[in-house]
Amino acid sequence: MSLVEIRWHGRGGQGAVTASEITAIAAIDQGKYAQAFPSFGVERRGAPVEAFTRIDDKPIYIRTKVYEPDIIVVLDPTLLGPEIARGLKENGLAVVNTDKSPEEVKKLLGRDDIKVAIVDATKIALETLKRPIVNTAILGAFVKASGLVDLDHVLKAVKSKVPPRTVEANLEAVRRAYEEVVIA
Amino acid sequence: MVKMVRKALTTNYAVAHAAKDSDVDVIAAYPITPSTPAAEKLAEYVANGELDAEYVHVESEHSAASALVGASAVGARAFTVTASQGLIYMSEVLYIASGLRLPIVLGVASRALSAPLSIWGDMHDIAPLRDAGLIIYFVSSAQEAYDSVIQAFKVAEDPRVHLPAIVDYDGFIMSHVTEPVDVIDREDVLKYIPKKVTWNTLNPKQPISIGTVGDPDYYYEFKYQQQVAMENAVKVAEEADKEFEKMFGRGYGLIEEYRMDDAEVAMIAYGAHAGTARVAVDKAREEGIKVGLIKLRLWRPFPTEHLMKALENVSVVGVLDRAMALGAPRQGPVVKDVISMYASDPSKAPKVASYALAIGQRDVKIEDLVAVAKQLDEFAKGKEIPNKTICIGLRE
């Protein structure tokens, strides 16, 4: 496998940065090389945020921002628009939290040359965590759709990063999204 | 066989982990972005009992450095982390720590200096420490940061050296990036850096004074001894790196050469951008440009002989500097060292092109550095090098 770059889109408080880290932790745990980092700036609850993950079989030397991601992951449906698909490679993948159809998502992103994976992560988060914190649910969809990291390693990484009393609910959110994601 | 555990750590956390594994006795720290997570992690280690150390809560960086001078002067292994204004505020005391020959180690998450206010990374904070009498490592990965903190104690505490040391890493683009780090058991780390007080300490049973007046009859000799210690530190740092490699399987050298064997032109880079430059060298090579990279790891003392040897067959070298040197003939701390290496015999010198980049964390793309490689190639073929610094990514 060669370098894969992932860009995460969410709003402050939804856990996009944590999701980017969990992915890197899982990849590293699996013996791969990875980087995870937030978009460095001022963080505010509710404001759009970006985070990034790089994964490779070889050591990663590059230290630039991510300009042409292979994958984007969208935690907040209200962010859907052509702007968040900027730079996404042809045949790239968009993993999206939405109750809309794959066709509608592609239209909103303004791209028909990409794959989309959709899951209603908000619904899953509300049913498992009882709160609209969607990062672990979208991770389940990301794992299934990307095939980059193994579910077991992601579950282990989730356990290490979420508050102890929410572990079971978060693991359930990952598993449910893993099952429910639709790839088109 | 030495036991290693692979962890996913930011460079901030890797540095804190290394201090823990070095079994530091005293930490005095004052939080400042982007080094704060390292200070917090150290406090957590002390609070949860993973590290048996005194954590001194101070009211400023000046006090943090002062507390460490006191701690080191009674024989404690002393450590702190800081950045930016915090490092500058410490600097008055850091000159003193060096003059007192105290082997304090600091992690610095380099950040821009005000004004205008910038919390983002560049190397304006570390640049003025150039002449302060501290050993300065530039590191390019969280792993190298972890390993270098441990090596820094080895070098700083060596009786041939006895100087404070800084391990400098990029604010945000390293300090906040999670990546793999193989950490070593404390027991094995302490075989490499045994807790042994090799420097003169304050002891009520055998009273001495330190930090007294150095009148015109003595001051000069004290400063000269610091310079001798710096000169010794080149060899000591090299030995420390080799011994580390022997014990733990990872070595870096004082400079790291990449694709330099047949290189006609070269870039010198340090910190995070040395990584991006490595990728750029590969891309430029694909386009037929015979470019190599030298990653500068030890800035103070400057590895003059190592660099001169590495540049022997190169006709043009481009130095990628990360701080401005306002009013100087060239903008950057390292380029001036590179030029002055050849002062006594300019006939040995390659042509030197000076570049400034990543100021205030302006992002540097691979293409930017491929363009530098191409430009160096043009300079080698006779194009005139501007008699000033070339600013990459600047809107003029």
Coordinates of C-alpha atoms in Angstrom, one line a residue:
Chain A
M1 CA 0.0 0.0 0.0
S2 CA 1.2 3.5 -0.8
L3 CA 0.4 6.7 1.1
V4 CA -3.3 7.4 1.8
E5 CA -4.4 10.8 2.9
I6 CA -7.7 11.4 4.7
R7 CA -9.4 14.7 5.6
W8 CA -12.1 14.8 8.3
H9 CA -14.8 17.5 8.3
G10 CA -16.9 18.2 11.4
R11 CA -18.0 20.9 13.7
G12 CA -16.2 21.7 17.0
G13 CA -17.5 19.2 19.6
Q14 CA -18.4 16.4 17.2
G15 CA -15.0 14.6 17.7
A16 CA -13.5 14.9 14.2
V17 CA -10.0 15.4 15.7
T18 CA -10.4 12.4 18.0
A19 CA -11.6 10.3 15.0
S20 CA -8.5 11.2 13.0
E21 CA -6.4 10.2 16.0
I22 CA -8.2 6.9 16.6
T23 CA -7.6 6.0 13.0
A24 CA -3.9 6.7 13.3
I25 CA -3.6 4.8 16.6
A26 CA -5.4 1.8 15.1
A27 CA -3.1 1.8 12.0
I28 CA 0.0 2.1 14.2
D29 CA -1.3 -0.7 16.4
Q30 CA -1.7 -2.8 13.3
G31 CA 2.0 -2.2 12.3
K32 CA 1.5 0.5 9.8
Y33 CA 2.9 4.1 9.8
A34 CA 0.5 7.0 10.4
Q35 CA 0.2 10.6 11.2
A36 CA -2.9 12.4 12.6
F37 CA -3.2 16.1 13.1
P38 CA -5.8 18.8 13.5
S39 CA -6.0 21.9 11.4
F40 CA -4.0 24.1 13.6
G41 CA -5.9 27.1 14.7
V42 CA -8.4 28.5 17.1
E43 CA -11.1 25.9 18.1
R44 CA -14.7 26.8 18.8
R45 CA -17.6 24.6 19.6
G46 CA -19.9 24.5 16.5
A47 CA -17.5 26.0 14.0
P48 CA -16.4 23.9 11.1
V49 CA -13.2 22.0 11.9
E50 CA -10.9 19.8 9.8
A51 CA -8.5 17.1 10.9
F52 CA -6.2 14.8 8.9
T53 CA -4.8 11.3 8.9
R54 CA -2.0 9.8 6.7
I55 CA -1.5 6.0 6.6
D56 CA 1.3 4.1 4.8
D57 CA 3.2 0.8 5.0
K58 CA 6.4 2.9 4.9
P59 CA 7.7 5.7 7.2
I60 CA 6.0 9.0 6.4
Y61 CA 8.3 12.0 6.0
I62 CA 5.9 14.6 4.5
R63 CA 4.9 17.4 6.8
T64 CA 2.6 19.5 4.6
K65 CA -1.1 20.0 5.0
V66 CA -3.3 17.6 3.0
Y67 CA -4.3 19.1 -0.3
E68 CA -5.5 16.2 -2.4
P69 CA -7.1 13.6 -0.1
D70 CA -7.9 10.1 -1.2
I71 CA -10.8 10.1 1.3
I72 CA -12.9 12.7 3.0
V73 CA -15.1 11.9 6.0
V74 CA -18.0 14.3 6.7
L75 CA -19.3 14.2 10.3
D76 CA -21.9 16.9 9.9
P77 CA -24.5 16.7 7.1
T78 CA -25.0 20.5 7.1
L79 CA -21.4 20.9 5.8
L80 CA -22.1 19.0 2.6
G81 CA -21.2 21.2 -0.4
P82 CA -18.6 21.4 -3.2
E83 CA -16.2 23.2 -0.9
I84 CA -15.5 20.2 1.3
A85 CA -14.8 18.0 -1.7
R86 CA -12.0 20.3 -2.9
G87 CA -9.0 18.4 -4.0
L88 CA -10.6 15.0 -3.5
K89 CA -9.0 12.7 -5.9
E90 CA -10.8 11.2 -8.9
N91 CA -12.3 7.8 -7.8
G92 CA -11.7 9.0 -4.2
L93 CA -14.1 8.2 -1.4
A94 CA -16.5 10.4 0.6
V95 CA -17.8 8.8 3.8
V96 CA -20.8 10.9 4.9
N97 CA -23.1 11.1 7.9
T98 CA -26.5 11.7 6.2
D99 CA -30.1 10.5 5.8
K100 CA -29.9 11.3 2.1
S101 CA -29.3 8.9 -0.8
P102 CA -25.8 8.4 -2.3
E103 CA -27.1 10.2 -5.5
E104 CA -28.2 13.2 -3.5
V105 CA -24.9 13.3 -1.7
K106 CA -22.9 13.2 -4.9
K107 CA -25.0 16.0 -6.2
L108 CA -24.5 18.1 -3.1
L109 CA -20.7 17.5 -3.3
G110 CA -20.8 18.4 -7.0
R111 CA -18.9 15.3 -8.0
D112 CA -19.9 12.2 -10.0
D113 CA -16.3 10.8 -10.3
I114 CA -16.1 9.6 -6.7
K115 CA -17.5 6.8 -4.5
V116 CA -19.7 7.6 -1.5
A117 CA -20.4 5.7 1.6
I118 CA -23.4 6.9 3.6
V119 CA -24.6 6.2 7.1
D120 CA -27.0 7.9 9.4
A121 CA -24.4 8.4 12.2
T122 CA -26.5 11.0 14.0
K123 CA -29.3 8.5 14.5
I124 CA -26.9 5.8 15.6
A125 CA -25.2 8.1 18.0
L126 CA -28.5 9.3 19.5
E127 CA -29.6 5.6 20.0
T128 CA -26.3 4.3 21.4
L129 CA -24.7 7.3 23.2
K130 CA -27.9 9.3 23.7
R131 CA -25.9 12.3 22.4
P132 CA -25.2 13.6 18.9
I133 CA -21.4 12.9 19.1
V134 CA -21.0 11.1 15.8
N135 CA -17.3 10.4 15.6
T136 CA -17.3 6.8 16.6
A137 CA -20.3 6.0 14.5
I138 CA -18.7 7.5 11.4
L139 CA -15.5 5.6 12.2
G140 CA -17.4 2.3 11.8
A141 CA -18.6 3.4 8.3
F142 CA -15.1 4.6 7.4
V143 CA -13.5 1.3 8.4
K144 CA -15.9 -0.7 6.3
A145 CA -15.8 1.6 3.3
S146 CA -12.1 2.2 3.2
G147 CA -10.7 -1.2 4.2
L148 CA -7.6 0.6 5.5
V149 CA -7.6 -0.5 9.1
D150 CA -9.1 -3.6 10.8
L151 CA -12.2 -3.3 12.9
D152 CA -10.6 -5.0 15.9
H153 CA -7.7 -2.4 16.0
V154 CA -10.2 0.4 15.7
L155 CA -12.3 -0.9 18.5
K156 CA -9.2 -1.2 20.7
A157 CA -8.2 2.4 19.8
V158 CA -11.7 3.6 20.6
K159 CA -11.5 2.0 24.0
S160 CA -8.2 3.9 24.7
K161 CA -9.6 7.3 23.7
V162 CA -13.2 7.6 24.9
P163 CA -14.3 8.3 28.5
P164 CA -14.5 5.0 30.4
R165 CA -18.2 5.1 31.1
T166 CA -19.0 5.5 27.4
V167 CA -16.9 2.7 26.1
E168 CA -19.6 0.1 25.5
A169 CA -22.0 2.7 23.8
N170 CA -19.1 3.9 21.6
L171 CA -18.1 0.4 20.6
E172 CA -21.8 -0.3 19.8
A173 CA -21.9 2.8 17.6
V174 CA -18.8 1.7 15.7
R175 CA -20.2 -1.8 15.1
R176 CA -23.7 -0.6 14.1
A177 CA -22.3 1.9 11.5
Y178 CA -20.0 -0.8 10.2
E179 CA -23.0 -2.9 9.5
E180 CA -25.3 -0.2 8.3
V181 CA -23.1 1.8 5.9
V182 CA -24.2 1.8 2.3
I183 CA -21.4 2.1 -0.4
A184 CA -22.2 3.4 -3.8
Chain B
M1 CA 17.3 -7.8 23.9
V2 CA 16.0 -4.4 24.9
K3 CA 12.3 -4.2 25.2
M4 CA 10.5 -1.6 23.1
V5 CA 6.8 -0.7 23.0
R6 CA 5.3 1.0 20.0
K7 CA 3.0 3.9 21.0
A8 CA 1.1 6.5 19.0
L9 CA 2.3 9.8 20.4
T10 CA 2.5 13.4 19.4
T11 CA 6.0 14.9 19.6
N12 CA 4.9 16.8 22.8
Y13 CA 4.0 13.5 24.4
A14 CA 7.1 11.8 23.1
V15 CA 9.2 14.4 24.7
A16 CA 7.4 14.1 28.0
H17 CA 7.7 10.3 27.8
A18 CA 11.4 10.6 27.2
A19 CA 11.8 12.8 30.3
K20 CA 9.8 10.3 32.3
D21 CA 12.0 7.4 31.0
S22 CA 15.1 9.5 31.9
D23 CA 13.8 9.5 35.5
V24 CA 14.0 13.3 35.8
D25 CA 14.0 14.6 39.4
V26 CA 12.7 18.1 39.0
I27 CA 10.3 19.7 36.5
A28 CA 9.5 23.3 36.6
A29 CA 7.2 24.4 33.8
Y30 CA 4.8 27.2 32.8
P31 CA 2.3 26.5 30.1
I32 CA 2.6 28.1 26.7
T33 CA 1.2 27.0 23.3
P34 CA 2.2 24.8 21.5
S35 CA 4.3 23.1 24.3
T36 CA 1.5 23.0 26.9
P37 CA 0.4 19.3 26.3
A38 CA 4.0 18.2 27.1
A39 CA 3.9 20.2 30.4
E40 CA 0.4 18.7 31.2
K41 CA 1.5 15.2 30.4
L42 CA 4.5 15.5 32.7
A43 CA 2.2 16.8 35.5
E44 CA 0.0 13.8 34.9
Y45 CA 3.0 11.4 35.2
V46 CA 3.9 12.9 38.5
A47 CA 0.3 13.0 39.8
N48 CA -0.4 9.4 38.9
G49 CA 2.9 8.1 40.3
E50 CA 4.5 7.0 37.0
L51 CA 7.3 9.5 37.7
D52 CA 8.8 10.2 41.1
A53 CA 9.7 13.9 40.6
E54 CA 9.1 17.3 42.1
Y55 CA 6.9 19.3 39.8
V56 CA 7.4 23.0 40.7
H57 CA 4.4 25.2 39.8
V58 CA 5.9 28.6 38.9
E59 CA 4.5 31.9 37.9
S60 CA 6.6 32.4 34.7
E61 CA 9.1 30.8 32.4
H62 CA 11.8 33.0 34.0
S63 CA 11.0 31.4 37.3
A64 CA 10.8 27.9 35.7
A65 CA 14.4 28.2 34.4
S66 CA 15.5 29.7 37.8
A67 CA 14.0 26.8 39.7
L68 CA 15.8 24.4 37.4
V69 CA 19.1 26.2 38.0
G70 CA 18.6 25.6 41.7
A71 CA 17.6 22.0 41.3
S72 CA 20.4 21.2 38.9
A73 CA 22.9 23.0 41.3
V74 CA 22.1 20.5 44.0
G75 CA 22.5 17.5 41.6
A76 CA 18.9 16.9 40.4
R77 CA 18.2 15.8 36.8
A78 CA 16.2 18.8 35.7
F79 CA 13.8 19.3 32.8
T80 CA 11.3 21.7 31.3
V81 CA 9.3 22.4 28.1
T82 CA 8.5 25.7 26.6
A83 CA 8.1 27.7 23.4
S84 CA 8.1 31.2 21.8
Q85 CA 7.8 34.1 24.3
G86 CA 8.4 31.6 27.1
L87 CA 11.8 30.6 25.7
I88 CA 12.8 34.2 25.2
Y89 CA 11.6 35.0 28.8
M90 CA 13.7 32.1 30.0
S91 CA 16.8 33.1 28.0
E92 CA 18.3 35.4 30.6
V93 CA 18.5 32.4 33.0
L94 CA 19.6 30.0 30.3
Y95 CA 22.8 32.0 29.7
I96 CA 23.3 31.6 33.5
A97 CA 22.6 27.9 33.4
S98 CA 25.2 27.5 30.7
G99 CA 27.8 29.7 32.6
L100 CA 27.2 27.6 35.7
R101 CA 27.7 24.5 33.6
L102 CA 24.4 22.9 34.7
P103 CA 23.1 20.0 32.5
I104 CA 19.5 21.0 32.4
V105 CA 17.5 19.7 29.4
L106 CA 14.7 21.5 27.7
G107 CA 12.1 20.5 25.1
V108 CA 11.2 23.4 22.9
A109 CA 8.1 23.3 20.6
S110 CA 9.3 26.1 18.3
R111 CA 6.9 28.9 17.6
A112 CA 6.8 32.4 16.1
L113 CA 7.5 35.5 18.2
S114 CA 5.1 38.5 18.6
A115 CA 4.3 40.9 17.0
P116 CA 2.0 40.3 15.3
L117 CA 0.8 37.6 17.6
S118 CA 1.2 34.2 16.2
I119 CA 0.7 30.9 18.0
W120 CA 2.0 29.0 15.0
G121 CA 5.2 27.3 14.4
D122 CA 8.5 28.7 13.1
M123 CA 12.0 29.1 14.6
H124 CA 12.2 32.7 15.6
D125 CA 12.2 31.6 19.2
I126 CA 15.2 29.2 19.1
A127 CA 17.3 31.4 16.7
P128 CA 18.4 33.9 19.3
L129 CA 19.6 31.1 21.6
R130 CA 22.3 30.4 19.1
D131 CA 25.1 32.0 21.1
A132 CA 23.7 31.3 24.6
G133 CA 25.9 28.3 25.3
L134 CA 23.3 25.6 25.0
I135 CA 23.6 22.4 23.0
I136 CA 20.7 22.5 20.4
Y137 CA 19.3 19.6 18.6
F138 CA 16.8 20.0 15.7
V139 CA 14.6 16.9 15.4
S140 CA 12.3 15.8 12.5
S141 CA 10.1 13.1 14.0
A142 CA 8.5 12.2 17.3
Q143 CA 10.8 9.2 17.5
E144 CA 13.9 11.4 17.0
A145 CA 12.6 13.8 19.6
Y146 CA 12.1 10.9 22.1
D147 CA 15.6 9.5 21.4
S148 CA 17.2 13.0 21.4
V149 CA 15.9 14.0 24.8
I150 CA 17.6 10.9 26.2
Q151 CA 20.8 11.5 24.2
A152 CA 20.7 15.2 25.4
F153 CA 21.0 14.1 29.0
K154 CA 23.9 11.9 28.1
V155 CA 25.8 14.7 26.4
A156 CA 24.8 17.5 28.9
E157 CA 26.0 15.5 31.9
D158 CA 29.2 14.3 30.3
P159 CA 32.2 15.7 32.3
R160 CA 33.8 16.9 29.1
V161 CA 30.7 19.0 28.4
H162 CA 28.5 20.1 31.4
L163 CA 26.2 22.4 29.4
P164 CA 22.4 22.7 29.2
A165 CA 20.7 21.2 26.1
I166 CA 17.6 21.9 24.1
V167 CA 15.7 19.5 21.9
D168 CA 13.9 21.7 19.4
Y169 CA 10.8 20.5 17.5
D170 CA 8.3 22.3 15.3
G171 CA 5.3 23.8 17.0
F172 CA 2.1 22.2 15.7
I173 CA 3.4 20.4 12.6
M174 CA 5.3 18.1 15.0
S175 CA 4.1 19.0 18.5
H176 CA 0.5 18.2 17.7
V177 CA 1.0 15.3 15.2
T178 CA 0.3 11.8 16.4
E179 CA 2.8 9.3 15.0
P180 CA 4.5 6.0 15.9
V181 CA 7.2 6.0 18.6
D182 CA 9.0 3.0 20.0
V183 CA 9.6 3.8 23.7
I184 CA 12.2 2.1 25.8
D185 CA 11.9 0.7 29.3
R186 CA 13.1 3.1 31.9
E187 CA 15.5 0.5 33.3
D188 CA 17.2 0.2 29.9
V189 CA 17.2 4.0 29.4
L190 CA 19.0 4.4 32.8
K191 CA 21.6 1.9 31.7
Y192 CA 22.4 4.4 29.0
I193 CA 22.2 7.4 31.2
P194 CA 22.9 6.3 34.8
K195 CA 21.8 8.7 37.5
K196 CA 25.3 9.9 38.5
V197 CA 26.0 13.5 39.5
T198 CA 29.1 14.4 37.5
W199 CA 29.0 18.2 38.0
N200 CA 29.9 20.5 40.9
T201 CA 27.0 20.8 43.3
L202 CA 26.0 22.7 46.3
N203 CA 26.3 20.6 49.5
P204 CA 26.0 21.9 53.0
K205 CA 28.7 19.5 54.2
Q206 CA 31.2 20.8 51.7
P207 CA 30.1 24.4 51.1
I208 CA 31.1 26.1 47.8
S209 CA 29.8 29.2 46.1
I210 CA 28.6 29.2 42.5
G211 CA 27.6 32.2 40.4
T212 CA 30.0 34.6 42.0
V213 CA 31.7 37.6 40.3
G214 CA 34.0 37.0 37.4
D215 CA 36.1 40.1 37.2
P216 CA 38.2 41.1 34.2
D217 CA 40.9 38.8 35.5
Y218 CA 38.7 35.7 35.2
Y219 CA 35.5 36.2 33.1
Y220 CA 37.3 35.6 29.8
E221 CA 38.7 32.2 30.9
F222 CA 35.2 31.1 32.0
K223 CA 33.8 32.0 28.6
Y224 CA 36.6 30.2 26.9
Q225 CA 36.0 27.1 28.9
Q226 CA 32.4 27.1 27.8
Q227 CA 33.6 27.3 24.2
V228 CA 36.0 24.4 24.9
A229 CA 33.1 22.4 26.3
M230 CA 31.1 23.2 23.1
E231 CA 34.0 21.9 21.0
N232 CA 34.1 18.8 23.1
A233 CA 30.4 18.3 22.7
V234 CA 30.7 17.6 19.0
K235 CA 32.6 14.4 19.7
V236 CA 30.6 13.6 22.8
A237 CA 27.3 13.9 20.9
E238 CA 28.6 11.7 18.2
E239 CA 29.7 9.0 20.7
A240 CA 26.4 9.3 22.5
D241 CA 24.5 8.7 19.3
K242 CA 26.7 5.7 18.4
E243 CA 26.2 4.2 21.9
F244 CA 22.5 4.8 21.6
E245 CA 22.4 3.0 18.3
K246 CA 24.3 0.1 19.7
M247 CA 22.0 -0.3 22.6
F248 CA 18.7 0.6 21.0
G249 CA 19.1 0.2 17.3
R250 CA 18.5 3.8 16.2
G251 CA 21.1 6.3 15.3
Y252 CA 20.9 9.6 13.5
G253 CA 24.4 11.1 13.3
L254 CA 25.0 14.8 13.8
I255 CA 23.9 15.4 10.2
E256 CA 21.9 12.9 8.1
E257 CA 22.8 12.6 4.4
Y258 CA 20.1 11.6 1.9
R259 CA 21.0 10.8 -1.7
M260 CA 24.2 12.8 -1.4
D261 CA 26.5 10.2 -3.0
D262 CA 26.3 11.5 -6.5
A263 CA 24.6 14.8 -5.7
E264 CA 25.7 17.9 -7.7
V265 CA 23.6 20.3 -5.6
A266 CA 22.3 20.0 -2.1
M267 CA 19.7 21.3 0.3
I268 CA 20.3 21.8 4.0
A269 CA 17.1 21.5 6.0
Y270 CA 16.2 21.0 9.6
G271 CA 13.2 20.2 11.8
A272 CA 9.9 19.0 10.2
H273 CA 10.7 20.4 6.8
A274 CA 13.7 18.1 6.4
G275 CA 11.0 15.4 6.0
T276 CA 9.2 17.2 3.2
A277 CA 12.5 18.1 1.6
R278 CA 13.3 14.3 1.5
V279 CA 10.2 13.7 -0.5
A280 CA 11.0 16.6 -2.8
V281 CA 14.5 15.2 -3.4
D282 CA 12.9 12.0 -4.6
K283 CA 10.6 13.9 -7.0
A284 CA 13.3 16.1 -8.3
R285 CA 15.5 13.1 -8.9
E286 CA 12.7 11.5 -11.0
E287 CA 13.1 14.6 -13.2
G288 CA 16.8 14.1 -13.5
I289 CA 18.1 16.6 -11.0
K290 CA 21.1 15.4 -9.1
V291 CA 20.1 16.8 -5.7
G292 CA 20.8 15.5 -2.3
L293 CA 19.6 16.5 1.2
I294 CA 21.5 17.2 4.4
K295 CA 19.4 17.1 7.5
L296 CA 21.0 19.2 10.2
R297 CA 20.4 17.6 13.5
L298 CA 22.9 19.3 15.8
W299 CA 23.0 23.1 15.5
R300 CA 25.1 23.9 18.6
P301 CA 27.8 23.0 18.6
F302 CA 27.9 23.3 14.8
P303 CA 29.2 20.1 13.1
T304 CA 31.5 22.0 10.8
E305 CA 33.8 19.1 9.8
H306 CA 30.9 16.8 9.1
L307 CA 29.1 19.3 7.0
M308 CA 32.2 20.3 5.0
K309 CA 32.9 16.7 4.3
A310 CA 29.3 16.1 3.2
L311 CA 29.4 19.1 0.9
E312 CA 32.8 18.3 -0.6
N313 CA 31.6 17.4 -4.1
V314 CA 28.6 19.8 -4.3
S315 CA 28.8 22.9 -6.4
V316 CA 25.7 24.7 -5.0
V317 CA 24.0 24.3 -1.6
G318 CA 20.7 25.9 -0.7
V319 CA 20.0 26.4 3.0
L320 CA 16.4 26.3 4.0
D321 CA 16.1 28.6 7.1
R322 CA 13.0 28.9 9.3
A323 CA 13.5 32.3 10.9
M324 CA 14.4 35.7 9.6
A325 CA 17.5 37.5 10.8
L326 CA 16.4 41.0 10.4
G327 CA 19.0 43.4 9.0
A328 CA 21.6 40.7 8.4
P329 CA 23.1 40.1 4.9
R330 CA 21.1 36.8 4.8
Q331 CA 17.8 36.0 6.4
G332 CA 18.4 32.9 8.5
P333 CA 20.4 31.5 11.4
V334 CA 21.9 28.5 9.8
V335 CA 22.9 29.9 6.4
K336 CA 25.3 32.3 8.2
D337 CA 27.0 29.3 9.9
V338 CA 27.3 27.5 6.5
I339 CA 28.9 30.5 4.9
S340 CA 31.3 31.1 7.8
M341 CA 32.6 27.5 7.7
Y342 CA 34.6 28.4 4.6
A343 CA 35.9 31.8 5.8
S344 CA 39.5 30.7 6.1
D345 CA 39.6 29.0 2.7
P346 CA 36.8 30.2 0.4
S347 CA 38.3 28.0 -2.4
K348 CA 36.7 25.0 -0.7
A349 CA 33.2 26.5 -0.6
P350 CA 30.3 25.6 -2.7
K351 CA 28.1 28.5 -3.8
V352 CA 25.5 29.2 -1.1
A353 CA 21.8 30.1 -1.8
S354 CA 19.8 31.3 1.2
Y355 CA 16.1 30.5 1.5
A356 CA 13.6 31.5 4.1
L357 CA 10.4 29.4 4.4
A358 CA 7.6 28.3 6.7
I359 CA 7.7 31.7 8.5
G360 CA 4.7 31.8 10.9
Q361 CA 3.8 28.3 9.7
R362 CA 3.1 29.3 6.1
D363 CA 2.7 25.8 4.6
V364 CA 5.5 24.5 2.4
K365 CA 4.4 22.1 -0.3
I366 CA 6.5 19.4 -1.9
E367 CA 6.3 21.4 -5.2
D368 CA 7.9 24.4 -3.4
L369 CA 10.9 22.4 -2.5
V370 CA 11.1 20.6 -5.9
A371 CA 11.2 24.2 -7.3
V372 CA 14.1 24.9 -5.0
A373 CA 16.0 21.8 -6.3
K374 CA 15.4 23.0 -9.9
Q375 CA 16.6 26.5 -9.0
L376 CA 19.8 25.1 -7.4
D377 CA 20.4 23.1 -10.6
E378 CA 20.1 26.3 -12.6
F379 CA 22.5 28.1 -10.3
A380 CA 24.9 25.2 -10.8
K381 CA 24.7 25.7 -14.5
G382 CA 25.7 29.3 -14.2
K383 CA 22.6 31.3 -13.4
E384 CA 23.4 34.1 -11.0
I385 CA 22.4 33.5 -7.3
P386 CA 20.7 36.6 -5.9
N387 CA 22.9 38.4 -3.3
K388 CA 20.1 38.1 -0.7
T389 CA 17.7 35.6 0.7
I390 CA 15.0 34.0 -1.5
C391 CA 11.7 34.0 0.3
I392 CA 9.6 30.9 -0.5
G393 CA 5.8 31.3 -0.4
L394 CA 5.9 35.0 0.3
R395 CA 3.2 37.4 -1.2
E396 CA 5.2 40.5 -2.2

